[in-house]
Tab-separated table of C-alpha atoms and ligand atoms in Angstrom:
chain	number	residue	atom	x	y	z
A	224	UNK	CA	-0.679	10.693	8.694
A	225	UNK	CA	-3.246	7.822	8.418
A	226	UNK	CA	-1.343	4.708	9.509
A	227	UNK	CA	-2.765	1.037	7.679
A	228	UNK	CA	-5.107	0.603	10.476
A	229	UNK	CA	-6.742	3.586	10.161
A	230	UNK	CA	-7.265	3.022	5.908
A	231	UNK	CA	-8.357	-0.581	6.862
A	232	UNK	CA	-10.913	0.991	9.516
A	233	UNK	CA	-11.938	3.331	6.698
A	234	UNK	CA	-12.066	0.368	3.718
A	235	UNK	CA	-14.675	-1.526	6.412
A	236	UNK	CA	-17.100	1.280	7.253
A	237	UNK	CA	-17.138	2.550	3.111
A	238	UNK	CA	-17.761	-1.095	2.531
A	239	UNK	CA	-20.793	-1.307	5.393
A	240	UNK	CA	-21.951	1.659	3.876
A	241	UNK	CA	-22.162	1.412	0.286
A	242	UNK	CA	-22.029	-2.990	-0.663
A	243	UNK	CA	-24.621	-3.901	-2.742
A	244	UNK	CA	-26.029	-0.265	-3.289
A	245	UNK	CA	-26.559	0.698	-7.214
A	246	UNK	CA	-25.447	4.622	-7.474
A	247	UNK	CA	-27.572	7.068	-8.600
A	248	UNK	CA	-25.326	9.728	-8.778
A	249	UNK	CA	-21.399	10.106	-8.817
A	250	UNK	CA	-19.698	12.993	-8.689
A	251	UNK	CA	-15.629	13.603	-9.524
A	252	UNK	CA	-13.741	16.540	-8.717
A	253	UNK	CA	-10.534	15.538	-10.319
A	254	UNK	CA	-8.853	16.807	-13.558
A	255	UNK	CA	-8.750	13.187	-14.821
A	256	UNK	CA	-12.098	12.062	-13.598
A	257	UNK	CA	-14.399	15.192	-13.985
A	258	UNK	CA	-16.158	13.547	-17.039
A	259	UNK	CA	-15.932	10.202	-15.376
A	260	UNK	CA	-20.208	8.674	-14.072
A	261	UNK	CA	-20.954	5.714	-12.270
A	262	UNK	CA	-24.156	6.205	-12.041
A	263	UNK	CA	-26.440	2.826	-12.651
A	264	UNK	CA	-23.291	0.689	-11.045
A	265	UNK	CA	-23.503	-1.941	-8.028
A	266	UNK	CA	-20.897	-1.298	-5.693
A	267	UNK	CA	-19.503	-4.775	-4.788
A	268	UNK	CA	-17.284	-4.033	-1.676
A	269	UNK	CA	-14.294	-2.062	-0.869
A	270	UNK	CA	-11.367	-3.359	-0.179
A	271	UNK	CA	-7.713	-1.937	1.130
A	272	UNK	CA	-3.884	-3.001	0.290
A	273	UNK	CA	-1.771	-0.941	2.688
A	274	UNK	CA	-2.445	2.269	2.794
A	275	UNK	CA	-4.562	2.132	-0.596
A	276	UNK	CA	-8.042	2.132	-1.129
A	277	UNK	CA	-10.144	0.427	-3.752
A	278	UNK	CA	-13.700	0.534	-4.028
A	279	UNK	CA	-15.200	-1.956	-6.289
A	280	UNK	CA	-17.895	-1.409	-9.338
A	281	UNK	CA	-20.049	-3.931	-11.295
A	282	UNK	CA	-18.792	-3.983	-14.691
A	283	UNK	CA	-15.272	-4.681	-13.440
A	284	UNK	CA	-14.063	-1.387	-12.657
A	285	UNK	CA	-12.378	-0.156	-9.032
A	286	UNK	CA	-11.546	3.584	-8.327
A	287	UNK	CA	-8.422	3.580	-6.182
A	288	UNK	CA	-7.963	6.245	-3.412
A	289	UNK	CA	-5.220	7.094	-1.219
A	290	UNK	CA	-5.519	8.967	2.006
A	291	UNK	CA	-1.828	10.782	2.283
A	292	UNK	CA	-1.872	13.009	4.972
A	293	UNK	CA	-5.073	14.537	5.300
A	294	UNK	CA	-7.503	12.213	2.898
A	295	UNK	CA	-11.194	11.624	4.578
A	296	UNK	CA	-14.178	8.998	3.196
A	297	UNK	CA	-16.923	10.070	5.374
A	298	UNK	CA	-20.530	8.443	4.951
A	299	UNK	CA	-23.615	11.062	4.955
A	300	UNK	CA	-27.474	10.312	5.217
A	301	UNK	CA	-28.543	11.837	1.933
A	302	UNK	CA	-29.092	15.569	1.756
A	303	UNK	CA	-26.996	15.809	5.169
A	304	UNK	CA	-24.155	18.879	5.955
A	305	UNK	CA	-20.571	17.645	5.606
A	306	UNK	CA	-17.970	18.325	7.943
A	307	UNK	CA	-15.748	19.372	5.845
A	308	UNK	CA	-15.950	22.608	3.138
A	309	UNK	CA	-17.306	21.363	-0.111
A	310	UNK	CA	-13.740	22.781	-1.922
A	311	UNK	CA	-12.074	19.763	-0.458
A	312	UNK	CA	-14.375	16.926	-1.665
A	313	UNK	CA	-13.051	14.895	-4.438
A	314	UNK	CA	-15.812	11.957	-4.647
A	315	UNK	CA	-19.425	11.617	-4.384
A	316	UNK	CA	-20.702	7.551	-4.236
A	317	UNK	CA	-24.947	8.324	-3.572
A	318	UNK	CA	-27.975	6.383	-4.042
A	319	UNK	CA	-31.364	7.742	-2.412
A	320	UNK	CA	-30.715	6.984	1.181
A	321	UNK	CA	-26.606	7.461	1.503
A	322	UNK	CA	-23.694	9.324	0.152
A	323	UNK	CA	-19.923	8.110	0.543
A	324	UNK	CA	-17.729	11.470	0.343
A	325	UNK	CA	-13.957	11.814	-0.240
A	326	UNK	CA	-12.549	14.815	0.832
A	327	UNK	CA	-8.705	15.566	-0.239
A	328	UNK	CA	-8.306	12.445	-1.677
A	329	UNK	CA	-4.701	11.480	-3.627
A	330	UNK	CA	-4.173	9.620	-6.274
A	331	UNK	CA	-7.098	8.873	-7.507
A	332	UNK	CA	-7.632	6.933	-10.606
A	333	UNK	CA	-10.259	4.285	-12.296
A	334	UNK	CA	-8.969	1.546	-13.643
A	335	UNK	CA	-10.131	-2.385	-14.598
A	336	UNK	CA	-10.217	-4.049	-11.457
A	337	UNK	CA	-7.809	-6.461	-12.600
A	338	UNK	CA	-4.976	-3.989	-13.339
A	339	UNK	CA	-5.428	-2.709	-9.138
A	340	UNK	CA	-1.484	-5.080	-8.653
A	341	UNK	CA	-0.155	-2.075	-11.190
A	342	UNK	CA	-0.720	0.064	-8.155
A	343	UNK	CA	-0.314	-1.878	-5.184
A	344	UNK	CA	2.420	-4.449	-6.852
A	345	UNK	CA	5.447	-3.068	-5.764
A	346	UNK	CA	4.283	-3.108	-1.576
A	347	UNK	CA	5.597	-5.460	0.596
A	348	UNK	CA	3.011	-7.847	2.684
A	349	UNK	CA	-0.058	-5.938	3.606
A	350	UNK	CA	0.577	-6.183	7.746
A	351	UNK	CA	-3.390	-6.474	8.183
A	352	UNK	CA	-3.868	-8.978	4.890
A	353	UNK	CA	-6.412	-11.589	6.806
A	354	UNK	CA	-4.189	-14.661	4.644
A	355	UNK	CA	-0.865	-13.493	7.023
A	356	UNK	CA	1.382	-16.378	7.533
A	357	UNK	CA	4.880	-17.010	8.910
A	358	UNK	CA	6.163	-16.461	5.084
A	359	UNK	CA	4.855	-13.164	4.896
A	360	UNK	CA	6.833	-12.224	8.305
A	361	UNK	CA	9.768	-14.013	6.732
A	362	UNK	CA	9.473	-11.755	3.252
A	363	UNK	CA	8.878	-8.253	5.064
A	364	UNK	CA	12.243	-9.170	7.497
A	365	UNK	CA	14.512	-10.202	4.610
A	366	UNK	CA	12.703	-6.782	2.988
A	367	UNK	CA	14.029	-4.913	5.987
A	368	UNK	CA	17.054	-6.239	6.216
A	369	UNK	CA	18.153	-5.979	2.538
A	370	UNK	CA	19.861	-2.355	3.302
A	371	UNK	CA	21.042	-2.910	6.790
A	372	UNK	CA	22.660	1.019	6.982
A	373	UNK	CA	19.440	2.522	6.679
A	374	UNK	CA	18.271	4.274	9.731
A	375	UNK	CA	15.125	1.947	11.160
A	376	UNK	CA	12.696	4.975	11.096
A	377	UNK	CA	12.994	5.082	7.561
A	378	UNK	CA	13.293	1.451	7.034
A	379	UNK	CA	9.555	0.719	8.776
A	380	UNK	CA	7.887	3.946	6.596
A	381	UNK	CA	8.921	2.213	3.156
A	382	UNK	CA	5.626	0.869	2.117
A	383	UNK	CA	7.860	-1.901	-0.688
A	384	UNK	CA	9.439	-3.445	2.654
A	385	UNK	CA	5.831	-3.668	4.071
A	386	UNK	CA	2.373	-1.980	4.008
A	387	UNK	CA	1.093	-0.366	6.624
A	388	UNK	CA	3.019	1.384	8.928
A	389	UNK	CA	2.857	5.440	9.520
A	390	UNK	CA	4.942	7.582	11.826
A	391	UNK	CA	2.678	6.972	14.375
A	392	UNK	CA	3.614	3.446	14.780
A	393	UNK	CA	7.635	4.109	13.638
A	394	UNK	CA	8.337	5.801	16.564
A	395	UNK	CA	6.512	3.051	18.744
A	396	UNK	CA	8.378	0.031	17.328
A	397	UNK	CA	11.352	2.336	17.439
A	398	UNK	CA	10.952	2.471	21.251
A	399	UNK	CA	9.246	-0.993	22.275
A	400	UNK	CA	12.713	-2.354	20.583
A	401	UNK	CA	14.451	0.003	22.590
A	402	UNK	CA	16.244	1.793	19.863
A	403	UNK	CA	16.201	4.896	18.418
A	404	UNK	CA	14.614	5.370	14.692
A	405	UNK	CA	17.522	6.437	13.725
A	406	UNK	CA	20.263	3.380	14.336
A	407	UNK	CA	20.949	0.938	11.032
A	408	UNK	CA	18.806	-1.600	10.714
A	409	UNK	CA	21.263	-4.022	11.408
A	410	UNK	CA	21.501	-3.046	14.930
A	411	UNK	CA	18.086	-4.628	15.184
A	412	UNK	CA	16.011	-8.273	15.217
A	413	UNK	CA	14.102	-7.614	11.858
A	414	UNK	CA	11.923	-10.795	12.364
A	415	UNK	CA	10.801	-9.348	15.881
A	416	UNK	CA	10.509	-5.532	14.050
A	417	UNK	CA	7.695	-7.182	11.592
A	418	UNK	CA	6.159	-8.844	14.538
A	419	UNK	CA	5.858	-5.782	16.466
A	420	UNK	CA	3.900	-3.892	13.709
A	421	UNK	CA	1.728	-6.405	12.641
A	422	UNK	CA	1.088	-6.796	16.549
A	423	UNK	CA	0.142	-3.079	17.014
A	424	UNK	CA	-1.460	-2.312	13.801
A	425	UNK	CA	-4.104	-5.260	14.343
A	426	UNK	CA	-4.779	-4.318	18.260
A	427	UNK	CA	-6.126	-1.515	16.375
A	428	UNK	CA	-7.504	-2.298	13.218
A	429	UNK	CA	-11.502	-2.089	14.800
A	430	UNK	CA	-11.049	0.968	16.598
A	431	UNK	CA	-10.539	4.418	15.778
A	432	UNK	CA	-7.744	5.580	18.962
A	433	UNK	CA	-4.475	4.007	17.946
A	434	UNK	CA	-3.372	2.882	21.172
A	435	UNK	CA	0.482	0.713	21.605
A	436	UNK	CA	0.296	0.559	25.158
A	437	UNK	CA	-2.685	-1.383	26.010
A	438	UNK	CA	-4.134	1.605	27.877
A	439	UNK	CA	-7.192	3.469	26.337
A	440	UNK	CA	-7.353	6.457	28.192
A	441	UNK	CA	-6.491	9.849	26.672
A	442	UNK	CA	-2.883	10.583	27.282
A	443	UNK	CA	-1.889	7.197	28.109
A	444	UNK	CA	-1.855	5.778	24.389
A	445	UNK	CA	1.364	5.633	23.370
A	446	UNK	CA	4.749	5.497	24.573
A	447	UNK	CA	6.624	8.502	23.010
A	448	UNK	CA	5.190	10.003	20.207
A	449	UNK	CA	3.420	13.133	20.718
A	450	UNK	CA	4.516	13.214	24.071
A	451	UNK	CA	6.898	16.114	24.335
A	452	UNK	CA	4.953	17.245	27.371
A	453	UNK	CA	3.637	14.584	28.899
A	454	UNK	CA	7.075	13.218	29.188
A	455	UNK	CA	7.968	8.682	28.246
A	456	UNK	CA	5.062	6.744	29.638
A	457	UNK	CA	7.627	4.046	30.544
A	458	UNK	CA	10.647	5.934	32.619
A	459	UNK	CA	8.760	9.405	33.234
A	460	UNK	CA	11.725	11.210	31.646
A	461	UNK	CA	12.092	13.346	29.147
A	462	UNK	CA	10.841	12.918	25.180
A	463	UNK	CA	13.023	14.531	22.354
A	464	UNK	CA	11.313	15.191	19.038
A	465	UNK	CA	13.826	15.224	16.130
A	466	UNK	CA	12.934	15.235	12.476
A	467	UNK	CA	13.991	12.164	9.955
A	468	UNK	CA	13.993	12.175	6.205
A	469	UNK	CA	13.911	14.669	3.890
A	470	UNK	CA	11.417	16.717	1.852
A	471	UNK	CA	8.752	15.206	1.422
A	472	UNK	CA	9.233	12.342	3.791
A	473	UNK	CA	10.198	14.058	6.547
A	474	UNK	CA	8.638	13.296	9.996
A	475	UNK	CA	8.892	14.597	13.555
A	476	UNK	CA	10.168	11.830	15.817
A	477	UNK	CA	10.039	11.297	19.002
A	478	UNK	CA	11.704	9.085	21.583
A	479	UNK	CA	12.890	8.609	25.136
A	480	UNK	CA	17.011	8.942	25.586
A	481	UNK	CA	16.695	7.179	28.655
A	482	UNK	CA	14.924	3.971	27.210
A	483	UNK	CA	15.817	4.172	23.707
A	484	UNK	CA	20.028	3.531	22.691
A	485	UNK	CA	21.602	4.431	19.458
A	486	UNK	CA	22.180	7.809	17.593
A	487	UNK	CA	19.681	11.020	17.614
A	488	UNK	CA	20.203	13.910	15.515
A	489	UNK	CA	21.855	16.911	17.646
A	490	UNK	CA	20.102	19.030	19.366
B	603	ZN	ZN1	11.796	6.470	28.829
């Protein structure tokens, strides 16, 4: 699942890539969109609130993109082979020289790029909005805090308490706090929860591994998730994988029992 980092990294290459170009063809493979041409339009940047994309027109219009859990923008030389099959692409952005292509894109809509809040209104403090200050850390607490029986895994995924964190980064917070996703959030320091992610989501913000414990090197990037094998990179013991939420939202999670206290779903 793309994490706010990751849509952020993808916001900033689209935007080197297509800035000032004036398309010369569009293409839309989308029920609502399929008649939809931007052909003859600037591109004027791309920007990203959370986990939501918006790239920018001349003529005051944005098309709004969300990656979910398998979304892709790639950027192709023009008349290059895609990595992915053609079934799966959703948008074509191409002037002579460069094509942006979305591949299993979500939500996609185009809409007056003053209306973009009607999307994005109802998220909490983008954790990689460049204007951060000690109000927005304030905000996203209180925002955590409001329900303070939720489980914490849960509590960090709810993109209305704060944008930008994925599982990825749930179970990492969950574990540098030393608790498991699944204790109230009252058990925890909310101010020091926001902290954390904003912390680990901007380490990584320029760089495509996601990394949470300072170490680059393949297999030594995080602390517990995905590391059923490999075992906790702090304590060398053992990493459970449980699953939290439900339908939809539900997420394998991992964490250590020996470094992480509070309640786990049975075995
Ligand atoms: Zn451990």
């Amino acid at each position: 699942m793309p994490e706010g980092d990751t849509v952020f990294l993808a916001g900033k290459m689209l935007d080197r890539a297509l800035a000032g170009r004036t398309l010369s063809r569009t293409d839309f493979r989308h029920p609502a969109l399929a008649t939809a041409d931007l052909t003859g339009r600037q591109v004027l940047g791309v920007g990203t609130v959370g986990k939501h994309l918006f790239t920018r027109f001349s003529g005051e219009l944005s098309l709004h993109s969300h990656l979910k859990m398998d979304g892709t923008w790639e950027i192709y030389r023009a008349g290059a082979r895609w990595r992915h099959p053609a079934h799966h692409m959703r948008v074509v952005l191409a002037d002579a020289r460069v094509q942006a292509v979305g591949f299993r894109l979500h939500d996609l809509e185009l809409l007056p790029t003053g209306e973009e809040s009607r999307l994005v209104g109802h998220l909490g403090p983008d954790l990689l909005d460049p204007q951060w200050t000690d109000e927005h850390t304030a905000l996203a607490a209180a925002a955590l805090a409001a329900d303070p029986a939720r489980e914490l895994g849960l509590a960090l995924l709810d993109q209305r308490v704060m944008a930008g964190v994925g599982n990825l980064y749930k179970c990492e917070i969950c574990f540098l706090l030393g608790v498991t996703p699944w204790v109230p959030v009252s058990e925890v320091d909310t101010a020091k929860a926001v902290a954390l992610a904003r912390k680990l989501l901007l380490a990584n913000a320029w760089r495509h591994e996601q990394v949470t414990t300072g170490d680059l090197a393949r297999g030594r990037r995080t602390w517990v998730y995905e590391r059923t094998r490999a075992g906790c990179h702090r304590c060398g013991g053992p990493v459970r994988v449980g699953t939290q939420g439900t339908d939809v939202r539900r997420r394998p999670t991992w964490y250590c029992p020996r470094c992480q206290r509070g309640p786990a779903p049975a075995e």
